[in-house]
Amino acid sequence: MIRFEQVSKKYHDKHALVRTNFHLQRGDMAFLTGHSGAGKSTLLKLIMLMERPTSGKVIVDRQDLSQLNRAQVPAHRRKIGLVFQDHQLLLDYSVFDNVALPLKISGYNERDSGRRVRAALDKVGLLDKEKLSPQVLSSGEQQRIGIARAIVNKPKLILADEPTGNLDPALSAEIMRLFQQFNQVGVSVLIASHDLELIQRLPHPVIQLNQGRISGPPSLMRQ
Amino acid sequence: MAFLKNRPAQNASRSQPESSSKRWLREHKEVASSSWHRLWQTPLANLLTWLTLAIALALPAALLLLLSQAQHLGQQVNQSSHISIFLAPYVNQEQGQLITNQLASRPDIAQATYISAKQALINFKASSGLEDILASLTDNPLPATILIEPANTSLGPEAIAILAQQLRQQDQIDQVLVDMAWLDRLQALLATSERFTYSLALLLALGVLLVVGNTVRLQIENRKQEILVIKLVGGTDAYLRRPFLYAGFWAGLFAAIIAWVILQLGVTYLHPPLLSLAQSYQSDWQLEGLSWFGSFILVIASCGLSVLGASLTVGRQLRLIEPK
């Protein structure tokens, strides 16, 4: 699903990623870890085409991203469900409208979109909050809204950047269970997290980044 | 057959986005309505923008309106141009009357009026108030005159000049006067006003573009977070541009409506003094407001300029906002 081939990224003089190789198979779930500044965000940004690599090849869903021009970026991003640490919800939108945003962009009509939004909200257990503003929800609930928005378009790949960063351990475990549920129905999941305690309790491979260099189990490192 | 045809369509609408043209129409309807509702979230700020645009539109529109009506008036003046013929001193009243009748029978002359030298003096005494001085004169200094009205009222200045030239060639005619200089001056004045108005309209159109551009830039700045999120979840540039283009359209529409009201108020205000001015010249000229066609042009120009102003700004501004 995601393949990095000798990917390097340099910001001015600083090497954020150095000749990185890994391969996340279709339907797999993996964690990406390393302390802050190790290159986690850079790696996710390369997958989202928020950045372009200095050298090497990033392949997502069999598509070489270097082949995509600026106009093709939105279509690429629509294939990926993205979950942020700070949830990035729009506070002047209702919960429903936040979740419906990816569908609106994809041109769904109200009826189909309503059905999908409610299905997504049901999955994260917040069906009864659709009319509220995200502002009145707890941070755990806000994060779940963010996840509902990421899955509403039924993406093949979910990327999460520190999704449990602001949550207590119980809530974090609950969020991770959600990701596992999506993975069980065939969605590929890559989660950047530095919550080692939580990660180690879960049966998924871990990719480690250290000063832009990558290491991990052979299953992920082979090409 | 209908049943078979219906089923796949229903299935399609259940699982996939609908056909592109239907979708396009629905999306535009949605954006038009959402941008309309957004207008009333900051009504005062919008009203100020609309007023600014309306003034920038009303000014050249008012000048164009006055200009077109002044040109109309200019044509009327052209049409009613008289020719004055001064007869030679040796032509007596009988001969003068004869020449007048001959001229009146020409096809290109509608009316010829003979004014004898004596009558001319009486007229002049009455209108000038110089009776005492004129009474002291032994001879009548005024010649007999024939006033001519050309037949074809649509006769241009050139045709009148040719007629005057023909009249000059007659022996008994001393002098032929057409006040061409005054007409030329009027034409030149109108041409100058025309160019001035067009230049002003061009400058103010540029002003409209800049005002709308700046307003849209501020709107984009205010919705930066929303734009970032939309870009991250895969919104295209066209999708992002649309609400701002509609905002430009609404601004143009409201500006046109306000400009129209300003124009009509201005016409109502100017009408009485202009009417008495026209009446003093025995003219039935009246200042008219914008016609239906003129109003239509005003709306089209205003909306067109505003959408153009918005689209010139929005592309550049959206490129500046990229998720980091």
Coordinates of C-alpha atoms in Angstrom, one line a residue:
Chain A
M1 CA 0.0 0.0 0.0
I2 CA 2.8 2.4 0.9
R3 CA 6.3 1.8 -0.4
F4 CA 9.3 4.1 0.2
E5 CA 12.4 3.5 -2.1
Q6 CA 15.6 5.2 -1.0
V7 CA 13.6 8.3 0.0
S8 CA 15.6 11.3 1.3
K9 CA 14.2 14.7 2.3
K10 CA 16.4 17.6 3.1
Y11 CA 15.3 20.9 4.5
H12 CA 18.0 23.5 3.8
D13 CA 21.0 21.8 5.5
K14 CA 19.0 19.4 7.7
H15 CA 18.4 15.8 6.6
A16 CA 14.9 14.9 7.8
L17 CA 14.9 11.5 6.1
V18 CA 17.9 9.6 4.8
R19 CA 17.6 6.9 2.1
T20 CA 14.4 5.5 3.7
N21 CA 13.0 2.1 2.6
F22 CA 9.9 0.4 3.8
H23 CA 6.8 -1.3 2.5
L24 CA 3.4 -1.4 4.2
Q25 CA 1.4 -4.2 2.6
R26 CA -2.2 -3.8 1.6
G27 CA -4.4 -4.4 4.7
D28 CA -1.6 -4.1 7.2
M29 CA -1.4 -2.0 10.2
A30 CA 1.8 -0.5 11.6
F31 CA 3.1 2.1 14.0
L32 CA 5.7 4.7 13.2
T33 CA 7.6 5.9 16.2
G34 CA 10.7 8.0 17.2
H35 CA 11.1 11.1 19.3
S36 CA 10.1 14.4 18.0
G37 CA 12.2 15.6 15.1
A38 CA 13.0 12.1 14.1
G39 CA 11.2 12.5 10.8
K40 CA 7.7 11.0 11.5
S41 CA 5.8 14.1 10.3
T42 CA 8.0 14.4 7.2
L43 CA 7.3 10.8 6.3
L44 CA 3.5 11.4 6.6
K45 CA 3.7 14.6 4.6
L46 CA 5.5 12.8 1.8
I47 CA 2.6 10.3 1.6
M48 CA 0.0 13.1 1.7
L49 CA 2.0 15.1 -1.0
M50 CA 2.3 18.0 1.4
E51 CA 6.0 17.7 0.7
R52 CA 8.0 16.2 -2.2
P53 CA 11.1 14.0 -1.5
T54 CA 14.5 15.4 -2.3
S55 CA 15.3 12.0 -3.9
G56 CA 13.9 8.5 -4.0
K57 CA 10.4 7.2 -4.8
V58 CA 7.2 7.2 -2.8
I59 CA 4.5 4.8 -4.1
V60 CA 1.0 4.8 -2.6
D61 CA -1.6 2.3 -3.8
R62 CA 0.6 1.4 -6.8
Q63 CA 0.9 5.1 -7.8
D64 CA 4.3 6.6 -8.1
L65 CA 3.7 10.0 -6.4
S66 CA 6.4 11.8 -8.4
Q67 CA 4.2 11.3 -11.5
L68 CA 1.3 13.4 -10.0
N69 CA 1.2 17.1 -10.8
R70 CA -0.3 19.8 -8.7
A71 CA -3.8 19.3 -10.1
Q72 CA -3.8 15.6 -9.3
V73 CA -2.9 16.1 -5.6
P74 CA -6.6 16.5 -4.4
A75 CA -7.7 13.2 -6.0
H76 CA -4.7 11.5 -4.3
R77 CA -5.6 13.0 -0.9
R78 CA -9.2 11.9 -1.2
K79 CA -8.0 8.2 -1.2
I80 CA -6.4 8.7 2.2
G81 CA -8.1 9.2 5.5
L82 CA -6.1 11.5 7.6
V83 CA -6.3 11.9 11.4
F84 CA -4.4 14.7 13.2
Q85 CA -3.2 15.1 16.8
D86 CA -5.1 18.4 17.1
H87 CA -8.1 16.9 15.2
Q88 CA -8.4 19.9 12.8
L89 CA -12.1 20.2 13.1
L90 CA -13.9 23.4 11.9
L91 CA -15.5 25.0 14.9
D92 CA -18.1 26.9 13.0
Y93 CA -19.3 23.7 11.4
S94 CA -21.6 21.2 13.2
V95 CA -20.3 17.7 14.0
F96 CA -22.3 16.5 11.0
D97 CA -20.9 19.0 8.6
N98 CA -17.4 18.3 9.7
V99 CA -17.7 14.7 9.0
A100 CA -19.6 15.4 5.7
L101 CA -16.8 17.6 4.4
P102 CA -14.9 14.9 2.4
L103 CA -18.2 13.7 0.9
K104 CA -19.2 17.3 -0.1
I105 CA -15.9 17.7 -1.8
S106 CA -16.4 14.4 -3.6
G107 CA -19.8 15.6 -4.8
Y108 CA -22.1 13.3 -2.9
N109 CA -25.7 14.4 -2.8
E110 CA -27.4 15.1 0.6
R111 CA -29.2 11.8 0.9
D112 CA -26.1 9.6 0.2
S113 CA -23.9 11.8 2.2
G114 CA -26.3 11.8 5.2
R115 CA -26.4 8.0 5.2
R116 CA -22.6 7.7 5.2
V117 CA -22.0 10.4 7.8
R118 CA -24.4 8.7 10.2
A119 CA -22.7 5.3 9.5
A120 CA -19.3 6.9 10.3
L121 CA -20.6 8.7 13.4
D122 CA -22.2 5.4 14.6
K123 CA -18.9 3.6 14.2
V124 CA -17.2 6.1 16.6
G125 CA -20.2 6.1 18.9
L126 CA -21.2 9.7 18.5
L127 CA -24.4 9.4 16.4
D128 CA -26.4 11.4 18.9
K129 CA -24.0 14.4 18.7
E130 CA -24.4 15.3 15.0
K131 CA -26.1 18.6 15.5
L132 CA -23.6 19.9 18.2
S133 CA -20.6 22.1 17.6
P134 CA -17.3 20.3 18.1
Q135 CA -16.5 23.0 20.6
V136 CA -18.8 21.6 23.3
L137 CA -17.3 18.0 23.0
S138 CA -14.5 16.6 25.1
S139 CA -11.1 16.1 23.5
G140 CA -11.7 12.3 23.2
E141 CA -15.0 13.0 21.4
Q142 CA -13.4 15.6 19.1
Q143 CA -10.7 13.1 18.2
R144 CA -13.4 10.5 17.4
I145 CA -15.1 13.1 15.1
G146 CA -11.8 13.5 13.4
I147 CA -11.6 9.8 12.9
A148 CA -15.2 9.7 11.6
R149 CA -14.2 12.3 9.0
A150 CA -11.2 10.3 8.0
I151 CA -13.2 7.1 7.4
V152 CA -16.4 8.6 5.9
N153 CA -15.1 8.3 2.4
K154 CA -14.2 4.7 2.9
P155 CA -10.5 5.1 2.2
K156 CA -8.2 2.2 1.6
L157 CA -5.5 3.8 3.7
I158 CA -5.7 5.7 7.0
L159 CA -2.8 7.8 8.3
A160 CA -2.8 9.1 11.8
D161 CA -0.4 11.6 13.2
E162 CA -0.2 11.3 17.0
P163 CA -3.9 10.6 17.3
T164 CA -3.7 9.9 21.0
G165 CA -1.3 12.7 21.8
N166 CA -3.7 14.7 23.9
L167 CA -5.7 11.9 25.4
D168 CA -5.4 9.9 28.7
P169 CA -4.5 6.2 28.6
A170 CA -8.1 4.9 28.7
L171 CA -9.2 7.1 25.8
S172 CA -6.0 6.4 23.9
A173 CA -6.7 2.6 24.1
E174 CA -10.2 3.2 22.9
I175 CA -9.0 5.2 19.9
M176 CA -6.5 2.5 19.0
R177 CA -9.3 -0.1 19.2
L178 CA -11.2 1.9 16.6
F179 CA -8.2 1.8 14.3
Q180 CA -7.9 -1.9 14.8
Q181 CA -11.6 -2.3 13.8
F182 CA -11.0 -0.5 10.5
N183 CA -7.9 -2.6 9.9
Q184 CA -9.9 -5.8 10.4
V185 CA -12.2 -4.8 7.5
G186 CA -9.2 -4.4 5.2
V187 CA -8.1 -0.8 5.6
S188 CA -4.4 -0.3 5.7
V189 CA -3.4 1.8 8.8
L190 CA -0.2 3.7 9.6
I191 CA -0.1 5.5 12.9
A192 CA 2.7 7.9 14.0
S193 CA 2.9 7.8 17.7
H194 CA 5.5 8.2 20.5
D195 CA 3.3 6.5 23.1
L196 CA 5.6 3.5 23.3
E197 CA 3.8 2.0 26.3
L198 CA 0.5 1.8 24.3
I199 CA 2.2 0.6 21.1
Q200 CA 4.0 -2.2 22.7
R201 CA 0.8 -3.7 24.0
L202 CA -0.6 -4.0 20.5
P203 CA 0.3 -6.8 18.1
H204 CA 1.3 -4.6 15.2
P205 CA 4.8 -4.0 13.7
V206 CA 6.7 -0.8 14.6
I207 CA 8.8 1.3 12.3
Q208 CA 11.4 3.3 14.2
L209 CA 12.8 6.6 13.0
N210 CA 16.0 7.9 14.4
Q211 CA 17.5 11.1 13.0
G212 CA 16.0 10.4 9.6
R213 CA 17.1 6.8 9.5
I214 CA 14.6 4.0 9.6
S215 CA 14.6 0.6 11.2
G216 CA 12.0 -2.0 11.9
P217 CA 11.0 -5.7 11.6
P218 CA 12.1 -7.4 8.3
S219 CA 8.4 -7.8 7.3
L220 CA 8.2 -4.1 6.7
M221 CA 11.8 -3.5 5.6
R222 CA 11.9 -5.9 2.6
Q223 CA 11.2 -4.5 -0.8
Chain B
M1 CA -37.8 -1.8 -19.9
A2 CA -38.3 1.2 -17.6
F3 CA -37.9 -1.0 -14.7
L4 CA -34.6 -2.4 -16.0
K5 CA -33.4 1.0 -16.8
N6 CA -34.3 2.4 -13.4
R7 CA -32.5 -0.1 -11.3
P8 CA -28.9 0.5 -12.2
A9 CA -29.5 4.2 -11.9
Q10 CA -30.9 3.8 -8.4
N11 CA -28.0 1.5 -7.4
A12 CA -25.5 4.0 -8.8
S13 CA -27.0 6.9 -6.8
R14 CA -26.9 4.8 -3.7
S15 CA -23.2 4.0 -3.8
Q16 CA -21.6 6.6 -6.1
P17 CA -21.7 10.3 -6.9
E18 CA -24.4 11.1 -9.5
S19 CA -23.8 12.2 -13.1
S20 CA -21.4 15.0 -13.6
S21 CA -23.8 17.6 -15.1
K22 CA -26.4 17.0 -12.5
R23 CA -23.7 17.1 -9.8
W24 CA -22.3 20.3 -11.3
L25 CA -25.6 22.0 -11.2
R26 CA -26.4 20.9 -7.7
E27 CA -23.0 21.9 -6.4
H28 CA -23.4 25.4 -7.9
K29 CA -26.8 25.7 -6.4
E30 CA -25.4 24.7 -3.0
V31 CA -22.5 27.2 -3.2
A32 CA -24.8 30.0 -4.4
S33 CA -27.1 29.4 -1.5
S34 CA -24.3 29.0 1.1
S35 CA -22.5 32.1 -0.1
W36 CA -25.8 34.0 0.0
H37 CA -26.3 33.0 3.6
R38 CA -22.7 33.9 4.4
L39 CA -23.4 37.5 3.2
W40 CA -25.8 38.1 6.1
Q41 CA -23.2 37.0 8.7
T42 CA -21.4 40.3 8.3
P43 CA -24.1 42.6 6.8
L44 CA -22.5 45.9 7.7
A45 CA -19.0 45.1 6.3
N46 CA -20.7 43.9 3.1
L47 CA -23.0 46.9 2.8
L48 CA -19.9 49.2 3.0
T49 CA -18.2 47.2 0.2
W50 CA -21.4 47.3 -1.9
L51 CA -21.7 51.1 -1.4
T52 CA -18.1 51.6 -2.5
L53 CA -18.7 49.5 -5.6
A54 CA -22.0 51.2 -6.3
I55 CA -20.4 54.7 -6.2
A56 CA -17.7 53.5 -8.5
L57 CA -20.4 52.3 -10.9
A58 CA -22.9 55.1 -10.5
L59 CA -20.4 57.8 -11.4
P60 CA -19.5 56.6 -14.9
A61 CA -23.0 55.4 -15.5
A62 CA -24.5 58.8 -14.7
L63 CA -22.0 60.5 -17.0
L64 CA -22.7 58.0 -19.8
L65 CA -26.5 58.6 -19.3
L66 CA -26.0 62.4 -19.5
L67 CA -23.7 62.1 -22.4
S68 CA -26.1 59.9 -24.5
Q69 CA -28.9 62.3 -23.8
A70 CA -26.8 65.4 -24.6
Q71 CA -25.8 63.7 -27.9
H72 CA -29.5 63.2 -28.6
L73 CA -30.1 66.9 -27.9
G74 CA -27.1 67.8 -30.1
Q75 CA -28.7 66.0 -33.0
Q76 CA -32.0 67.9 -32.4
V77 CA -30.1 71.1 -32.5
N78 CA -28.4 70.1 -35.7
Q79 CA -31.7 69.3 -37.2
S80 CA -33.2 72.6 -36.4
S81 CA -30.4 74.6 -37.8
H82 CA -31.6 77.7 -39.7
I83 CA -29.9 79.5 -42.5
S84 CA -30.0 83.3 -42.6
I85 CA -29.8 85.0 -45.9
F86 CA -28.9 88.7 -46.1
L87 CA -30.1 90.3 -49.3
A88 CA -28.1 92.9 -51.2
P89 CA -29.1 96.5 -50.4
Y90 CA -30.4 97.1 -54.0
V91 CA -33.0 94.3 -53.7
N92 CA -36.4 95.9 -53.0
Q93 CA -39.3 94.4 -51.1
E94 CA -41.0 93.0 -54.2
Q95 CA -37.9 91.3 -55.5
G96 CA -37.1 90.0 -52.0
Q97 CA -40.6 88.5 -51.8
L98 CA -40.0 86.9 -55.2
I99 CA -36.7 85.3 -54.2
T100 CA -38.3 84.0 -51.0
N101 CA -41.1 82.3 -53.0
Q102 CA -38.5 80.8 -55.4
L103 CA -36.5 79.5 -52.5
A104 CA -39.6 78.1 -50.8
S105 CA -40.4 76.1 -53.9
R106 CA -37.0 74.3 -53.8
P107 CA -37.4 70.6 -52.6
D108 CA -34.5 70.9 -50.1
I109 CA -36.1 73.9 -48.3
A110 CA -39.1 73.5 -46.1
Q111 CA -39.8 77.0 -45.2
A112 CA -38.5 80.5 -46.3
T113 CA -39.6 83.6 -44.4
Y114 CA -39.0 87.1 -45.7
I115 CA -38.2 89.8 -43.3
S116 CA -38.0 93.2 -44.8
A117 CA -35.4 95.7 -43.8
K118 CA -38.0 97.9 -42.1
Q119 CA -39.4 94.9 -40.2
A120 CA -35.9 93.8 -39.1
L121 CA -35.3 97.3 -37.7
I122 CA -38.6 97.1 -35.7
N123 CA -37.7 93.7 -34.4
F124 CA -34.2 94.9 -33.5
K125 CA -35.5 98.0 -31.7
A126 CA -37.9 95.8 -29.6
S127 CA -35.3 93.2 -28.6
S128 CA -32.2 95.4 -28.1
G129 CA -33.7 98.4 -26.2
L130 CA -31.5 100.7 -28.2
E131 CA -34.5 102.7 -29.6
D132 CA -33.0 106.2 -29.0
I133 CA -29.8 105.5 -30.7
L134 CA -31.5 103.7 -33.6
A135 CA -33.9 106.7 -33.9
S136 CA -31.0 109.0 -34.5
L137 CA -29.9 107.1 -37.6
T138 CA -31.0 108.5 -40.9
D139 CA -30.6 105.2 -42.8
N140 CA -31.7 101.8 -41.9
P141 CA -28.4 99.9 -41.5
L142 CA -30.1 96.5 -41.5
P143 CA -30.5 94.5 -44.7
A144 CA -33.6 92.5 -45.7
T145 CA -33.4 88.9 -44.5
I146 CA -34.8 85.5 -45.5
L147 CA -34.9 82.8 -42.8
I148 CA -34.6 79.3 -44.2
E149 CA -35.5 76.0 -42.6
P150 CA -34.0 73.1 -44.5
A151 CA -36.5 70.5 -45.7
N152 CA -34.9 67.3 -44.5
T153 CA -34.7 67.5 -40.8
S154 CA -32.2 64.7 -40.8
L155 CA -29.9 66.8 -43.0
G156 CA -26.3 66.6 -41.6
P157 CA -24.0 69.6 -41.2
E158 CA -22.3 68.8 -44.6
A159 CA -25.6 68.9 -46.5
I160 CA -26.5 72.3 -44.9
A161 CA -23.0 73.6 -45.8
I162 CA -23.6 72.6 -49.5
L163 CA -27.0 74.3 -49.5
A164 CA -25.5 77.4 -48.1
Q165 CA -22.8 77.4 -50.7
Q166 CA -25.4 77.2 -53.5
L167 CA -27.3 80.1 -52.1
R168 CA -24.2 82.2 -51.9
Q169 CA -23.7 82.0 -55.6
Q170 CA -26.9 83.9 -56.3
D171 CA -26.3 87.6 -57.3
Q172 CA -28.9 89.2 -55.1
I173 CA -27.7 87.5 -52.0
D174 CA -25.1 89.3 -50.1
Q175 CA -24.3 87.0 -47.3
V176 CA -25.4 83.5 -46.1
L177 CA -25.0 82.7 -42.4
V178 CA -25.1 79.2 -40.9
D179 CA -24.0 79.1 -37.4
M180 CA -21.7 76.2 -38.1
A181 CA -19.0 77.2 -35.7
W182 CA -21.4 76.8 -32.8
L183 CA -22.4 73.4 -34.0
D184 CA -18.8 72.3 -34.5
R185 CA -18.0 73.5 -31.0
L186 CA -20.9 71.5 -29.6
Q187 CA -19.7 68.4 -31.4
A188 CA -16.2 68.8 -30.2
L189 CA -17.4 69.4 -26.6
L190 CA -19.5 66.2 -26.8
A191 CA -16.6 64.2 -28.2
T192 CA -14.3 65.5 -25.4
S193 CA -16.9 64.6 -22.8
E194 CA -17.3 61.2 -24.4
R195 CA -13.6 60.4 -24.1
F196 CA -13.4 61.8 -20.6
T197 CA -16.3 59.6 -19.6
Y198 CA -14.8 56.5 -21.1
S199 CA -11.5 57.1 -19.4
L200 CA -13.2 57.7 -16.1
A201 CA -15.3 54.5 -16.6
L202 CA -12.1 52.6 -17.3
L203 CA -10.4 53.8 -14.2
L204 CA -13.4 53.2 -12.0
A205 CA -13.8 49.7 -13.5
L206 CA -10.2 49.1 -12.4
G207 CA -11.3 50.4 -9.0
V208 CA -14.1 47.9 -8.9
L209 CA -11.6 45.0 -9.7
L210 CA -9.3 46.2 -6.9
V211 CA -12.1 46.6 -4.3
V212 CA -13.5 43.2 -5.0
G213 CA -10.0 41.6 -5.1
N214 CA -9.2 43.1 -1.7
T215 CA -12.5 42.0 -0.2
V216 CA -12.0 38.5 -1.4
R217 CA -8.4 38.5 -0.1
L218 CA -9.7 39.4 3.4
Q219 CA -12.4 36.7 3.1
I220 CA -9.8 34.1 2.2
E221 CA -7.7 35.2 5.1
N222 CA -10.6 34.8 7.5
R223 CA -11.3 31.3 6.2
K224 CA -7.7 30.1 6.1
Q225 CA -8.3 27.3 8.6
E226 CA -11.2 26.0 6.6
I227 CA -9.3 26.2 3.4
L228 CA -6.4 24.3 4.9
V229 CA -8.6 21.5 6.1
I230 CA -10.4 21.3 2.7
K231 CA -7.0 21.0 1.0
L232 CA -6.0 18.2 3.3
V233 CA -9.1 16.2 2.7
G234 CA -8.7 16.6 -1.0
G235 CA -10.7 19.6 -2.1
T236 CA -9.8 20.8 -5.6
D237 CA -8.9 24.4 -6.5
A238 CA -12.2 24.7 -8.4
Y239 CA -14.1 23.6 -5.3
L240 CA -12.2 26.1 -3.2
R241 CA -12.6 28.9 -5.7
R242 CA -16.3 28.6 -6.2
P243 CA -17.6 30.2 -2.9
F244 CA -15.4 33.3 -3.5
L245 CA -16.5 33.7 -7.1
Y246 CA -20.1 33.6 -5.9
A247 CA -19.3 36.1 -3.2
G248 CA -18.0 38.3 -6.0
F249 CA -21.2 37.8 -8.0
W250 CA -23.4 38.7 -5.1
A251 CA -21.3 41.8 -4.4
G252 CA -21.7 42.8 -8.0
L253 CA -25.4 42.3 -8.0
F254 CA -26.0 44.3 -4.9
A255 CA -23.6 47.1 -6.1
A256 CA -25.6 47.3 -9.3
I257 CA -28.9 47.6 -7.5
I258 CA -27.6 50.3 -5.2
A259 CA -26.0 52.1 -8.2
W260 CA -29.3 52.0 -10.0
V261 CA -31.1 53.6 -7.0
I262 CA -28.4 56.3 -6.8
L263 CA -28.9 57.0 -10.5
Q264 CA -32.6 57.2 -10.3
L265 CA -32.4 59.5 -7.3
G266 CA -29.9 61.7 -9.1
V267 CA -32.1 62.0 -12.2
T268 CA -35.1 62.9 -10.0
Y269 CA -33.1 65.5 -8.2
L270 CA -31.7 67.1 -11.4
H271 CA -34.9 66.9 -13.4
P272 CA -36.7 70.1 -12.3
P273 CA -33.9 72.6 -13.0
L274 CA -33.0 70.9 -16.3
L275 CA -36.6 70.9 -17.4
S276 CA -36.8 74.7 -16.8
L277 CA -33.5 75.1 -18.6
A278 CA -34.8 73.1 -21.6
Q279 CA -38.1 75.0 -21.6
S280 CA -36.2 78.4 -21.7
Y281 CA -34.8 77.1 -25.1
Q282 CA -38.3 76.0 -26.2
S283 CA -37.1 72.4 -26.1
D284 CA -39.2 69.5 -25.0
W285 CA -36.0 67.7 -23.9
Q286 CA -36.3 65.7 -20.7
L287 CA -33.7 63.9 -18.6
E288 CA -34.6 60.3 -18.6
G289 CA -33.5 57.6 -16.1
L290 CA -31.8 54.3 -17.1
S291 CA -33.8 52.3 -19.6
W292 CA -34.4 48.6 -19.1
F293 CA -31.6 47.9 -21.5
G294 CA -29.3 50.3 -19.6
S295 CA -30.2 48.7 -16.3
F296 CA -29.4 45.3 -17.7
I297 CA -26.0 46.5 -19.0
L298 CA -25.3 48.0 -15.5
V299 CA -26.1 44.6 -13.8
I300 CA -24.0 42.6 -16.3
A301 CA -21.1 45.0 -16.1
S302 CA -21.2 45.1 -12.3
C303 CA -21.5 41.3 -11.9
G304 CA -18.9 40.6 -14.6
L305 CA -16.3 43.0 -13.1
S306 CA -16.8 41.7 -9.6
V307 CA -16.5 38.0 -10.6
L308 CA -13.4 38.9 -12.7
G309 CA -11.9 40.8 -9.7
A310 CA -12.6 37.8 -7.4
S311 CA -11.2 35.3 -9.8
L312 CA -8.0 37.3 -10.4
T313 CA -7.3 37.4 -6.7
V314 CA -8.6 34.0 -5.5
G315 CA -6.3 31.7 -7.5
R316 CA -3.2 33.5 -6.3
Q317 CA -4.3 33.7 -2.7
L318 CA -5.3 30.1 -2.6
R319 CA -1.9 29.0 -3.8
L320 CA -0.4 30.9 -0.8
I321 CA -2.3 28.7 1.6
E322 CA -0.8 25.2 1.6
P323 CA -0.9 22.7 4.5
K324 CA 2.5 22.5 6.2

